[in-house]
Amino acid sequence: MKKQSNSKAIITAALTGAIHTPTMSPYLPITPQQLIDEIIAVHEAGAAVAHLHVREPKTGYPISDQAIFREVATEVKKRCDIILCTSTGGRLGEPVEKRGEVVSNLKPELASFNMGSINFALFHIVNKYQEWKYEWEKKYLEGTEDLIFPHTFKTMRQFLPIFNEMGTKPEFEIYDVGMINNLAFLIEAGYVKKPVWLQFVMGVLGGIHPSVENLIFLHETARKVIGDFKFSTCVAGRAQFPLCTQSLIMGGNARVGLEDNLYLEKGVLAKSNAQQVAKIIRIARELGIEPATPQEAREILGLKGLDKVNF
Ligand code: KMH
Ligand code: ZN
């Protein structure tokens, strides 16, 4: 991983995720074609990475369907050189083995790697909606009151050789400060090689509260216990733009997208992922920071290259 120049930042767009449901925004991409179109658009807007989950095309239910992952990845690769970061987070409640399949199947350059177990709660937002587009949505969200998003040390130890074998760089998702400790342990035990690529995920109920102090705390802790790392920040909800801006100011990178936040500004739904990408890039440029191209991001992160994926 090359040293990152402070004047370039990797912008990731997290397109759809597995948290927001179709009722919450008509702009959430659902079908393979919508996902493909959104990825091409975020690439044109300046994103270097697209973080990809897939959904059941008719209902929007989050799934880890390998055929859909492949369909989207193949078409995108024909049309642009964006880096695909496939999610191994999958649907809340889905078994871990199923979630890891996308790495062995597609051998992507980059994939999410959740750095520990957390309560991943969304039940508290159910009351904001009176009517639901699809039957599954309310039940899915309510079920999270009793949900643990599981990533035990055993799971993590079992996932890592798959990433290594496929040449896929893990993007370590850090939802709370203890997860930095988990990663430091795995580095120390020889399962993970430095330098590592971290995504600080703030604002999930069950994870760290999104605040300026907490982003500094996460960064400072990673500096002390890991040392050699690069980082990006993503934030669930309305603190997305302020804390992504802070991340850029701190010499880091930023992830935006409808997976994390449905709004462009207070009370205004983002009409596309590309709108959010364009906004963070406007802010970055005001700070003298340019978005890294996908090729520059590959060099910064030390990725294997698009010619070595299996799609
Ligand atoms: N959904 C985010 C809170 C993953 O996909 O594996 C974190 C995430 C993890 O993007
Ligand atoms: Zn995700």
PDB file of C-alpha atoms and ligand atoms in Angstrom:
ATOM      1  CA  MET A   1       0.000   0.000   0.000  1.00  0.00           C
ATOM      2  CA  LYS A   2       1.607   3.273  -1.120  1.00  0.00           C
ATOM      3  CA  LYS A   3       1.716   6.298   1.121  1.00  0.00           C
ATOM      4  CA  GLN A   4      -1.344   8.370   0.383  1.00  0.00           C
ATOM      5  CA  SER A   5      -0.859  11.915  -0.694  1.00  0.00           C
ATOM      6  CA  ASN A   6      -3.086  14.171   1.393  1.00  0.00           C
ATOM      7  CA  SER A   7      -4.414  15.807  -1.741  1.00  0.00           C
ATOM      8  CA  LYS A   8      -6.194  12.651  -2.992  1.00  0.00           C
ATOM      9  CA  ALA A   9      -9.070  10.897  -1.276  1.00  0.00           C
ATOM     10  CA  ILE A  10     -10.818   7.649  -2.077  1.00  0.00           C
ATOM     11  CA  ILE A  11     -14.550   8.219  -2.341  1.00  0.00           C
ATOM     12  CA  THR A  12     -16.689   5.124  -1.891  1.00  0.00           C
ATOM     13  CA  ALA A  13     -20.360   4.931  -2.768  1.00  0.00           C
ATOM     14  CA  ALA A  14     -22.364   2.379  -0.772  1.00  0.00           C
ATOM     15  CA  LEU A  15     -25.300   1.957  -3.065  1.00  0.00           C
ATOM     16  CA  THR A  16     -28.114   0.124  -1.332  1.00  0.00           C
ATOM     17  CA  GLY A  17     -27.008  -1.896   1.715  1.00  0.00           C
ATOM     18  CA  ALA A  18     -29.293  -4.139   3.727  1.00  0.00           C
ATOM     19  CA  ILE A  19     -30.647  -1.678   6.244  1.00  0.00           C
ATOM     20  CA  HIS A  20     -32.857   0.772   4.446  1.00  0.00           C
ATOM     21  CA  THR A  21     -36.029  -0.647   2.941  1.00  0.00           C
ATOM     22  CA  PRO A  22     -37.923   0.336  -0.232  1.00  0.00           C
ATOM     23  CA  THR A  23     -40.606   2.209   1.708  1.00  0.00           C
ATOM     24  CA  MET A  24     -38.012   4.636   3.042  1.00  0.00           C
ATOM     25  CA  SER A  25     -36.974   6.020  -0.327  1.00  0.00           C
ATOM     26  CA  PRO A  26     -38.136   5.499  -3.915  1.00  0.00           C
ATOM     27  CA  TYR A  27     -34.533   6.163  -4.977  1.00  0.00           C
ATOM     28  CA  LEU A  28     -32.987   3.130  -3.283  1.00  0.00           C
ATOM     29  CA  PRO A  29     -31.604   0.942  -6.107  1.00  0.00           C
ATOM     30  CA  ILE A  30     -33.119  -2.543  -6.023  1.00  0.00           C
ATOM     31  CA  THR A  31     -32.881  -4.395  -9.341  1.00  0.00           C
ATOM     32  CA  PRO A  32     -29.618  -5.455 -10.997  1.00  0.00           C
ATOM     33  CA  GLN A  33     -30.195  -2.855 -13.728  1.00  0.00           C
ATOM     34  CA  GLN A  34     -30.746  -0.082 -11.178  1.00  0.00           C
ATOM     35  CA  LEU A  35     -27.577  -1.112  -9.353  1.00  0.00           C
ATOM     36  CA  ILE A  36     -25.586  -1.149 -12.603  1.00  0.00           C
ATOM     37  CA  ASP A  37     -26.893   2.294 -13.609  1.00  0.00           C
ATOM     38  CA  GLU A  38     -26.127   3.727 -10.163  1.00  0.00           C
ATOM     39  CA  ILE A  39     -22.586   2.334 -10.238  1.00  0.00           C
ATOM     40  CA  ILE A  40     -21.885   3.823 -13.650  1.00  0.00           C
ATOM     41  CA  ALA A  41     -23.273   7.147 -12.408  1.00  0.00           C
ATOM     42  CA  VAL A  42     -21.176   7.215  -9.201  1.00  0.00           C
ATOM     43  CA  HIS A  43     -18.105   6.382 -11.276  1.00  0.00           C
ATOM     44  CA  GLU A  44     -18.857   9.327 -13.541  1.00  0.00           C
ATOM     45  CA  ALA A  45     -19.399  11.524 -10.484  1.00  0.00           C
ATOM     46  CA  GLY A  46     -15.909  10.643  -9.180  1.00  0.00           C
ATOM     47  CA  ALA A  47     -16.240   7.628  -6.853  1.00  0.00           C
ATOM     48  CA  ALA A  48     -13.343   5.171  -7.004  1.00  0.00           C
ATOM     49  CA  VAL A  49     -15.104   2.367  -5.123  1.00  0.00           C
ATOM     50  CA  ALA A  50     -18.650   1.016  -5.195  1.00  0.00           C
ATOM     51  CA  HIS A  51     -19.695  -0.993  -2.138  1.00  0.00           C
ATOM     52  CA  LEU A  52     -22.182  -3.593  -3.319  1.00  0.00           C
ATOM     53  CA  HIS A  53     -25.047  -5.479  -1.689  1.00  0.00           C
ATOM     54  CA  VAL A  54     -27.783  -7.068  -3.790  1.00  0.00           C
ATOM     55  CA  ARG A  55     -31.525  -7.396  -3.298  1.00  0.00           C
ATOM     56  CA  GLU A  56     -34.339  -9.591  -4.429  1.00  0.00           C
ATOM     57  CA  PRO A  57     -35.440  -7.731  -7.598  1.00  0.00           C
ATOM     58  CA  LYS A  58     -39.210  -7.968  -7.012  1.00  0.00           C
ATOM     59  CA  THR A  59     -39.395  -7.033  -3.332  1.00  0.00           C
ATOM     60  CA  GLY A  60     -36.101  -5.380  -2.442  1.00  0.00           C
ATOM     61  CA  TYR A  61     -35.433  -7.977   0.248  1.00  0.00           C
ATOM     62  CA  PRO A  62     -31.672  -8.082   0.982  1.00  0.00           C
ATOM     63  CA  ILE A  63     -30.089 -11.320  -0.263  1.00  0.00           C
ATOM     64  CA  SER A  64     -26.636 -12.650  -1.119  1.00  0.00           C
ATOM     65  CA  ASP A  65     -27.630 -14.098  -4.481  1.00  0.00           C
ATOM     66  CA  GLN A  66     -24.445 -15.048  -6.281  1.00  0.00           C
ATOM     67  CA  ALA A  67     -26.023 -14.856  -9.743  1.00  0.00           C
ATOM     68  CA  ILE A  68     -27.117 -11.254  -9.128  1.00  0.00           C
ATOM     69  CA  PHE A  69     -23.724 -10.292  -7.714  1.00  0.00           C
ATOM     70  CA  ARG A  70     -22.143 -11.760 -10.846  1.00  0.00           C
ATOM     71  CA  GLU A  71     -24.613 -10.101 -13.222  1.00  0.00           C
ATOM     72  CA  VAL A  72     -23.982  -6.653 -11.743  1.00  0.00           C
ATOM     73  CA  ALA A  73     -20.204  -7.077 -11.458  1.00  0.00           C
ATOM     74  CA  THR A  74     -19.818  -8.403 -15.013  1.00  0.00           C
ATOM     75  CA  GLU A  75     -21.805  -5.617 -16.613  1.00  0.00           C
ATOM     76  CA  VAL A  76     -20.060  -2.921 -14.580  1.00  0.00           C
ATOM     77  CA  LYS A  77     -16.636  -4.290 -15.524  1.00  0.00           C
ATOM     78  CA  LYS A  78     -17.568  -4.026 -19.206  1.00  0.00           C
ATOM     79  CA  ARG A  79     -18.427  -0.369 -18.794  1.00  0.00           C
ATOM     80  CA  CYS A  80     -15.956   1.155 -16.339  1.00  0.00           C
ATOM     81  CA  ASP A  81     -12.933   0.470 -14.137  1.00  0.00           C
ATOM     82  CA  ILE A  82     -14.496   1.260 -10.743  1.00  0.00           C
ATOM     83  CA  ILE A  83     -13.344  -0.936  -7.828  1.00  0.00           C
ATOM     84  CA  LEU A  84     -16.123  -3.181  -6.534  1.00  0.00           C
ATOM     85  CA  CYS A  85     -16.110  -3.775  -2.790  1.00  0.00           C
ATOM     86  CA  THR A  86     -18.571  -6.608  -2.338  1.00  0.00           C
ATOM     87  CA  SER A  87     -20.336  -6.885   0.983  1.00  0.00           C
ATOM     88  CA  THR A  88     -19.937  -9.919   3.188  1.00  0.00           C
ATOM     89  CA  GLY A  89     -22.354  -8.266   5.631  1.00  0.00           C
ATOM     90  CA  GLY A  90     -25.309  -9.611   3.660  1.00  0.00           C
ATOM     91  CA  ARG A  91     -28.739  -9.534   5.186  1.00  0.00           C
ATOM     92  CA  LEU A  92     -29.100  -9.083   8.919  1.00  0.00           C
ATOM     93  CA  GLY A  93     -29.566 -12.554  10.372  1.00  0.00           C
ATOM     94  CA  GLU A  94     -28.060 -14.415   7.402  1.00  0.00           C
ATOM     95  CA  PRO A  95     -25.529 -17.196   8.229  1.00  0.00           C
ATOM     96  CA  VAL A  96     -21.899 -16.130   7.917  1.00  0.00           C
ATOM     97  CA  GLU A  97     -20.881 -18.910   5.496  1.00  0.00           C
ATOM     98  CA  LYS A  98     -23.457 -17.669   3.008  1.00  0.00           C
ATOM     99  CA  ARG A  99     -22.218 -14.116   3.313  1.00  0.00           C
ATOM    100  CA  GLY A 100     -18.630 -15.121   2.551  1.00  0.00           C
ATOM    101  CA  GLU A 101     -19.479 -16.901  -0.711  1.00  0.00           C
ATOM    102  CA  VAL A 102     -19.179 -13.768  -2.823  1.00  0.00           C
ATOM    103  CA  VAL A 103     -15.445 -13.608  -2.094  1.00  0.00           C
ATOM    104  CA  SER A 104     -14.719 -17.149  -3.283  1.00  0.00           C
ATOM    105  CA  ASN A 105     -17.032 -16.795  -6.278  1.00  0.00           C
ATOM    106  CA  LEU A 106     -16.096 -13.387  -7.670  1.00  0.00           C
ATOM    107  CA  LYS A 107     -12.580 -13.014  -6.240  1.00  0.00           C
ATOM    108  CA  PRO A 108     -13.154  -9.252  -6.003  1.00  0.00           C
ATOM    109  CA  GLU A 109     -10.361  -6.759  -5.425  1.00  0.00           C
ATOM    110  CA  LEU A 110     -11.940  -5.584  -2.196  1.00  0.00           C
ATOM    111  CA  ALA A 111     -14.652  -6.908   0.161  1.00  0.00           C
ATOM    112  CA  SER A 112     -16.038  -5.846   3.512  1.00  0.00           C
ATOM    113  CA  PHE A 113     -14.826  -7.725   6.575  1.00  0.00           C
ATOM    114  CA  ASN A 114     -16.794  -6.995   9.740  1.00  0.00           C
ATOM    115  CA  MET A 115     -14.407  -6.836  12.687  1.00  0.00           C
ATOM    116  CA  GLY A 116     -16.575  -8.268  15.449  1.00  0.00           C
ATOM    117  CA  SER A 117     -20.100  -8.927  16.667  1.00  0.00           C
ATOM    118  CA  ILE A 118     -22.523  -6.151  17.551  1.00  0.00           C
ATOM    119  CA  ASN A 119     -26.166  -5.539  18.340  1.00  0.00           C
ATOM    120  CA  PHE A 120     -27.280  -4.128  14.988  1.00  0.00           C
ATOM    121  CA  ALA A 121     -30.555  -2.395  15.736  1.00  0.00           C
ATOM    122  CA  LEU A 122     -33.089  -0.727  13.474  1.00  0.00           C
ATOM    123  CA  PHE A 123     -36.301  -1.496  15.348  1.00  0.00           C
ATOM    124  CA  HIS A 124     -36.398   2.071  16.653  1.00  0.00           C
ATOM    125  CA  ILE A 125     -37.155   3.555  13.225  1.00  0.00           C
ATOM    126  CA  VAL A 126     -40.241   1.440  12.545  1.00  0.00           C
ATOM    127  CA  ASN A 127     -42.600   4.019  14.053  1.00  0.00           C
ATOM    128  CA  LYS A 128     -41.560   6.621  11.480  1.00  0.00           C
ATOM    129  CA  TYR A 129     -43.545   4.764   8.823  1.00  0.00           C
ATOM    130  CA  GLN A 130     -47.291   4.075   8.769  1.00  0.00           C
ATOM    131  CA  GLU A 131     -47.567   2.114   5.531  1.00  0.00           C
ATOM    132  CA  TRP A 132     -45.138  -0.334   4.035  1.00  0.00           C
ATOM    133  CA  LYS A 133     -44.545  -1.137   0.386  1.00  0.00           C
ATOM    134  CA  TYR A 134     -43.656  -4.779   1.084  1.00  0.00           C
ATOM    135  CA  GLU A 135     -44.714  -7.188   3.774  1.00  0.00           C
ATOM    136  CA  TRP A 136     -41.210  -8.164   4.883  1.00  0.00           C
ATOM    137  CA  GLU A 137     -40.003  -4.672   5.775  1.00  0.00           C
ATOM    138  CA  LYS A 138     -41.642  -4.069   9.155  1.00  0.00           C
ATOM    139  CA  LYS A 139     -40.933  -7.572  10.440  1.00  0.00           C
ATOM    140  CA  TYR A 140     -37.315  -7.374   9.286  1.00  0.00           C
ATOM    141  CA  LEU A 141     -36.712  -4.102  11.084  1.00  0.00           C
ATOM    142  CA  GLU A 142     -38.589  -5.111  14.247  1.00  0.00           C
ATOM    143  CA  GLY A 143     -36.604  -8.359  14.433  1.00  0.00           C
ATOM    144  CA  THR A 144     -33.416  -6.390  15.008  1.00  0.00           C
ATOM    145  CA  GLU A 145     -34.403  -5.715  18.632  1.00  0.00           C
ATOM    146  CA  ASP A 146     -33.174  -9.239  19.325  1.00  0.00           C
ATOM    147  CA  LEU A 147     -30.409  -9.414  16.718  1.00  0.00           C
ATOM    148  CA  ILE A 148     -26.721  -9.936  17.101  1.00  0.00           C
ATOM    149  CA  PHE A 149     -24.681  -9.358  13.917  1.00  0.00           C
ATOM    150  CA  PRO A 150     -22.218 -12.179  14.568  1.00  0.00           C
ATOM    151  CA  HIS A 151     -18.505 -12.170  13.773  1.00  0.00           C
ATOM    152  CA  THR A 152     -16.761 -14.263  16.373  1.00  0.00           C
ATOM    153  CA  PHE A 153     -13.008 -14.715  16.421  1.00  0.00           C
ATOM    154  CA  LYS A 154     -13.562 -18.163  14.931  1.00  0.00           C
ATOM    155  CA  THR A 155     -15.571 -16.759  12.017  1.00  0.00           C
ATOM    156  CA  MET A 156     -12.968 -14.087  11.395  1.00  0.00           C
ATOM    157  CA  ARG A 157     -10.159 -16.656  11.516  1.00  0.00           C
ATOM    158  CA  GLN A 158     -12.080 -18.804   9.012  1.00  0.00           C
ATOM    159  CA  PHE A 159     -12.833 -15.877   6.682  1.00  0.00           C
ATOM    160  CA  LEU A 160      -9.263 -14.602   6.462  1.00  0.00           C
ATOM    161  CA  PRO A 161      -7.694 -17.516   4.520  1.00  0.00           C
ATOM    162  CA  ILE A 162     -10.494 -17.183   1.942  1.00  0.00           C
ATOM    163  CA  PHE A 163      -9.661 -13.514   1.421  1.00  0.00           C
ATOM    164  CA  ASN A 164      -5.947 -14.362   1.228  1.00  0.00           C
ATOM    165  CA  GLU A 165      -6.456 -17.190  -1.229  1.00  0.00           C
ATOM    166  CA  MET A 166      -8.641 -15.066  -3.519  1.00  0.00           C
ATOM    167  CA  GLY A 167      -6.283 -12.082  -3.347  1.00  0.00           C
ATOM    168  CA  THR A 168      -9.168  -9.968  -2.015  1.00  0.00           C
ATOM    169  CA  LYS A 169      -8.175  -7.115   0.255  1.00  0.00           C
ATOM    170  CA  PRO A 170     -10.359  -6.929   3.359  1.00  0.00           C
ATOM    171  CA  GLU A 171     -11.974  -3.613   4.172  1.00  0.00           C
ATOM    172  CA  PHE A 172     -12.186  -3.926   7.939  1.00  0.00           C
ATOM    173  CA  GLU A 173     -15.491  -2.486   9.152  1.00  0.00           C
ATOM    174  CA  ILE A 174     -15.002  -0.980  12.601  1.00  0.00           C
ATOM    175  CA  TYR A 175     -18.298  -0.240  14.365  1.00  0.00           C
ATOM    176  CA  ASP A 176     -16.801   0.446  17.762  1.00  0.00           C
ATOM    177  CA  VAL A 177     -13.456   0.945  19.399  1.00  0.00           C
ATOM    178  CA  GLY A 178     -13.145  -2.633  20.705  1.00  0.00           C
ATOM    179  CA  MET A 179     -13.045  -3.855  17.123  1.00  0.00           C
ATOM    180  CA  ILE A 180      -9.698  -2.115  16.647  1.00  0.00           C
ATOM    181  CA  ASN A 181      -8.463  -4.269  19.484  1.00  0.00           C
ATOM    182  CA  ASN A 182      -9.860  -7.372  17.730  1.00  0.00           C
ATOM    183  CA  LEU A 183      -7.955  -6.469  14.577  1.00  0.00           C
ATOM    184  CA  ALA A 184      -4.754  -5.743  16.488  1.00  0.00           C
ATOM    185  CA  PHE A 185      -5.037  -9.238  17.981  1.00  0.00           C
ATOM    186  CA  LEU A 186      -5.439 -10.854  14.552  1.00  0.00           C
ATOM    187  CA  ILE A 187      -2.441  -8.904  13.241  1.00  0.00           C
ATOM    188  CA  GLU A 188      -0.373  -9.947  16.240  1.00  0.00           C
ATOM    189  CA  ALA A 189      -1.446 -13.584  15.805  1.00  0.00           C
ATOM    190  CA  GLY A 190      -0.244 -13.465  12.185  1.00  0.00           C
ATOM    191  CA  TYR A 191      -3.636 -13.785  10.455  1.00  0.00           C
ATOM    192  CA  VAL A 192      -3.659 -10.271   8.997  1.00  0.00           C
ATOM    193  CA  LYS A 193      -0.824  -8.423   7.299  1.00  0.00           C
ATOM    194  CA  LYS A 194      -0.326  -4.681   7.558  1.00  0.00           C
ATOM    195  CA  PRO A 195      -0.938  -2.118   6.157  1.00  0.00           C
ATOM    196  CA  VAL A 196      -4.670  -2.458   6.711  1.00  0.00           C
ATOM    197  CA  TRP A 197      -7.624  -0.589   5.236  1.00  0.00           C
ATOM    198  CA  LEU A 198     -10.216   0.438   7.813  1.00  0.00           C
ATOM    199  CA  GLN A 199     -13.749   1.705   7.429  1.00  0.00           C
ATOM    200  CA  PHE A 200     -14.903   3.478  10.586  1.00  0.00           C
ATOM    201  CA  VAL A 201     -18.660   2.856  10.671  1.00  0.00           C
ATOM    202  CA  MET A 202     -20.319   5.329  13.003  1.00  0.00           C
ATOM    203  CA  GLY A 203     -23.895   5.788  14.101  1.00  0.00           C
ATOM    204  CA  VAL A 204     -25.317   2.263  14.039  1.00  0.00           C
ATOM    205  CA  LEU A 205     -27.470   1.682  17.134  1.00  0.00           C
ATOM    206  CA  GLY A 206     -25.301  -0.917  18.861  1.00  0.00           C
ATOM    207  CA  GLY A 207     -22.066   0.718  17.659  1.00  0.00           C
ATOM    208  CA  ILE A 208     -20.205   3.944  18.395  1.00  0.00           C
ATOM    209  CA  HIS A 209     -22.061   7.256  18.558  1.00  0.00           C
ATOM    210  CA  PRO A 210     -21.190   9.546  15.627  1.00  0.00           C
ATOM    211  CA  SER A 211     -19.250  12.537  16.900  1.00  0.00           C
ATOM    212  CA  VAL A 212     -16.127  14.545  16.164  1.00  0.00           C
ATOM    213  CA  GLU A 213     -14.520  13.321  19.397  1.00  0.00           C
ATOM    214  CA  ASN A 214     -15.312   9.689  18.650  1.00  0.00           C
ATOM    215  CA  LEU A 215     -13.809   9.818  15.165  1.00  0.00           C
ATOM    216  CA  ILE A 216     -10.619  11.225  16.682  1.00  0.00           C
ATOM    217  CA  PHE A 217     -10.807   8.526  19.378  1.00  0.00           C
ATOM    218  CA  LEU A 218     -11.116   5.738  16.782  1.00  0.00           C
ATOM    219  CA  HIS A 219      -8.261   7.183  14.756  1.00  0.00           C
ATOM    220  CA  GLU A 220      -6.036   7.677  17.769  1.00  0.00           C
ATOM    221  CA  THR A 221      -6.727   4.163  19.047  1.00  0.00           C
ATOM    222  CA  ALA A 222      -5.918   2.666  15.627  1.00  0.00           C
ATOM    223  CA  ARG A 223      -2.712   4.700  15.546  1.00  0.00           C
ATOM    224  CA  LYS A 224      -1.667   3.371  18.949  1.00  0.00           C
ATOM    225  CA  VAL A 225      -2.585  -0.279  18.577  1.00  0.00           C
ATOM    226  CA  ILE A 226      -2.186  -0.879  14.826  1.00  0.00           C
ATOM    227  CA  GLY A 227       0.054   1.922  13.596  1.00  0.00           C
ATOM    228  CA  ASP A 228       0.125   1.307   9.874  1.00  0.00           C
ATOM    229  CA  PHE A 229      -3.330   1.858   8.390  1.00  0.00           C
ATOM    230  CA  LYS A 230      -5.427   3.875   5.991  1.00  0.00           C
ATOM    231  CA  PHE A 231      -8.987   4.743   6.802  1.00  0.00           C
ATOM    232  CA  SER A 232     -12.302   5.853   5.473  1.00  0.00           C
ATOM    233  CA  THR A 233     -15.366   6.906   7.433  1.00  0.00           C
ATOM    234  CA  CYS A 234     -19.014   6.150   6.889  1.00  0.00           C
ATOM    235  CA  VAL A 235     -21.860   7.306   9.050  1.00  0.00           C
ATOM    236  CA  ALA A 236     -25.424   6.065   9.412  1.00  0.00           C
ATOM    237  CA  GLY A 237     -27.819   8.976   9.264  1.00  0.00           C
ATOM    238  CA  ARG A 238     -27.637  12.733   9.291  1.00  0.00           C
ATOM    239  CA  ALA A 239     -24.059  13.095  10.547  1.00  0.00           C
ATOM    240  CA  GLN A 240     -22.846  11.522   7.287  1.00  0.00           C
ATOM    241  CA  PHE A 241     -21.603  14.682   5.541  1.00  0.00           C
ATOM    242  CA  PRO A 242     -20.122  16.454   8.583  1.00  0.00           C
ATOM    243  CA  LEU A 243     -18.135  13.419   9.719  1.00  0.00           C
ATOM    244  CA  CYS A 244     -17.105  12.394   6.202  1.00  0.00           C
ATOM    245  CA  THR A 245     -15.766  15.949   5.884  1.00  0.00           C
ATOM    246  CA  GLN A 246     -13.891  15.536   9.162  1.00  0.00           C
ATOM    247  CA  SER A 247     -12.453  12.271   7.859  1.00  0.00           C
ATOM    248  CA  LEU A 248     -11.111  14.096   4.788  1.00  0.00           C
ATOM    249  CA  ILE A 249      -9.644  16.847   6.963  1.00  0.00           C
ATOM    250  CA  MET A 250      -7.907  14.196   9.072  1.00  0.00           C
ATOM    251  CA  GLY A 251      -6.171  12.856   5.937  1.00  0.00           C
ATOM    252  CA  GLY A 252      -8.643  10.022   5.511  1.00  0.00           C
ATOM    253  CA  ASN A 253     -11.192   9.006   2.948  1.00  0.00           C
ATOM    254  CA  ALA A 254     -14.970   9.042   2.804  1.00  0.00           C
ATOM    255  CA  ARG A 255     -17.851   6.728   2.056  1.00  0.00           C
ATOM    256  CA  VAL A 256     -21.250   8.123   1.169  1.00  0.00           C
ATOM    257  CA  GLY A 257     -24.307   6.468  -0.370  1.00  0.00           C
ATOM    258  CA  LEU A 258     -27.873   5.459   0.266  1.00  0.00           C
ATOM    259  CA  GLU A 259     -26.810   2.421   2.291  1.00  0.00           C
ATOM    260  CA  ASP A 260     -25.838   4.811   5.070  1.00  0.00           C
ATOM    261  CA  ASN A 261     -27.990   7.894   4.583  1.00  0.00           C
ATOM    262  CA  LEU A 262     -31.020   8.503   2.367  1.00  0.00           C
ATOM    263  CA  TYR A 263     -30.794  12.303   2.450  1.00  0.00           C
ATOM    264  CA  LEU A 264     -28.857  14.930   0.574  1.00  0.00           C
ATOM    265  CA  GLU A 265     -29.613  17.603   3.121  1.00  0.00           C
ATOM    266  CA  LYS A 266     -32.118  18.081   5.940  1.00  0.00           C
ATOM    267  CA  GLY A 267     -35.548  16.924   4.733  1.00  0.00           C
ATOM    268  CA  VAL A 268     -34.402  16.343   1.137  1.00  0.00           C
ATOM    269  CA  LEU A 269     -34.068  12.764  -0.061  1.00  0.00           C
ATOM    270  CA  ALA A 270     -31.071  12.136  -2.306  1.00  0.00           C
ATOM    271  CA  LYS A 271     -32.386  11.220  -5.737  1.00  0.00           C
ATOM    272  CA  SER A 272     -29.340   9.075  -6.445  1.00  0.00           C
ATOM    273  CA  ASN A 273     -26.085   7.870  -4.973  1.00  0.00           C
ATOM    274  CA  ALA A 274     -24.292  10.068  -7.492  1.00  0.00           C
ATOM    275  CA  GLN A 275     -25.808  13.193  -5.921  1.00  0.00           C
ATOM    276  CA  GLN A 276     -24.177  12.316  -2.615  1.00  0.00           C
ATOM    277  CA  VAL A 277     -20.874  11.530  -4.335  1.00  0.00           C
ATOM    278  CA  ALA A 278     -20.986  14.883  -6.138  1.00  0.00           C
ATOM    279  CA  LYS A 279     -21.667  16.659  -2.836  1.00  0.00           C
ATOM    280  CA  ILE A 280     -18.753  15.119  -0.927  1.00  0.00           C
ATOM    281  CA  ILE A 281     -16.469  15.825  -3.883  1.00  0.00           C
ATOM    282  CA  ARG A 282     -17.577  19.476  -3.911  1.00  0.00           C
ATOM    283  CA  ILE A 283     -16.705  19.669  -0.221  1.00  0.00           C
ATOM    284  CA  ALA A 284     -13.377  17.876  -0.769  1.00  0.00           C
ATOM    285  CA  ARG A 285     -12.394  20.279  -3.542  1.00  0.00           C
ATOM    286  CA  GLU A 286     -13.141  23.237  -1.305  1.00  0.00           C
ATOM    287  CA  LEU A 287     -10.556  21.696   1.037  1.00  0.00           C
ATOM    288  CA  GLY A 288      -8.006  21.258  -1.752  1.00  0.00           C
ATOM    289  CA  ILE A 289      -8.557  17.499  -1.965  1.00  0.00           C
ATOM    290  CA  GLU A 290      -9.167  15.726  -5.281  1.00  0.00           C
ATOM    291  CA  PRO A 291     -10.985  12.402  -5.610  1.00  0.00           C
ATOM    292  CA  ALA A 292      -8.629   9.520  -6.396  1.00  0.00           C
ATOM    293  CA  THR A 293      -9.380   7.762  -9.665  1.00  0.00           C
ATOM    294  CA  PRO A 294     -10.040   4.007  -9.417  1.00  0.00           C
ATOM    295  CA  GLN A 295      -6.503   3.407 -10.686  1.00  0.00           C
ATOM    296  CA  GLU A 296      -5.020   5.747  -8.076  1.00  0.00           C
ATOM    297  CA  ALA A 297      -7.141   4.072  -5.391  1.00  0.00           C
ATOM    298  CA  ARG A 298      -5.787   0.669  -6.481  1.00  0.00           C
ATOM    299  CA  GLU A 299      -2.252   1.969  -5.996  1.00  0.00           C
ATOM    300  CA  ILE A 300      -3.040   3.570  -2.647  1.00  0.00           C
ATOM    301  CA  LEU A 301      -4.679   0.382  -1.328  1.00  0.00           C
ATOM    302  CA  GLY A 302      -2.323  -2.086  -3.014  1.00  0.00           C
ATOM    303  CA  LEU A 303      -5.094  -3.977  -4.824  1.00  0.00           C
ATOM    304  CA  LYS A 304      -4.394  -6.852  -7.193  1.00  0.00           C
ATOM    305  CA  GLY A 305      -6.101  -5.250 -10.224  1.00  0.00           C
ATOM    306  CA  LEU A 306      -9.236  -5.708 -12.283  1.00  0.00           C
ATOM    307  CA  ASP A 307      -7.559  -8.305 -14.512  1.00  0.00           C
ATOM    308  CA  LYS A 308      -7.393 -10.734 -11.558  1.00  0.00           C
ATOM    309  CA  VAL A 309     -11.052 -10.823 -10.526  1.00  0.00           C
ATOM    310  CA  ASN A 310     -13.341 -13.715 -11.433  1.00  0.00           C
ATOM    311  CA  PHE A 311     -16.124 -11.890 -13.234  1.00  0.00           C
TER     312      PHE A 311
HETATM  313  N1  KMH B   1     -23.927  -1.637   6.495  1.00  0.00           N
HETATM  314  C1  KMH B   1     -22.931  -0.833   7.125  1.00  0.00           C
HETATM  315  C2  KMH B   1     -23.385  -0.351   8.432  1.00  0.00           C
HETATM  316  C3  KMH B   1     -20.943  -4.679   5.189  1.00  0.00           C
HETATM  317  O1  KMH B   1     -21.604  -4.461   4.194  1.00  0.00           O
HETATM  318  O2  KMH B   1     -20.344  -5.734   5.374  1.00  0.00           O
HETATM  319  C4  KMH B   1     -21.624  -1.529   7.180  1.00  0.00           C
HETATM  320  C5  KMH B   1     -21.274  -2.343   6.011  1.00  0.00           C
HETATM  321  C6  KMH B   1     -20.808  -3.687   6.270  1.00  0.00           C
HETATM  322  O3  KMH B   1     -21.347  -1.866   4.911  1.00  0.00           O
HETATM  323 ZN    ZN B   2     -22.570  -2.758   3.442  1.00  0.00          ZN
END
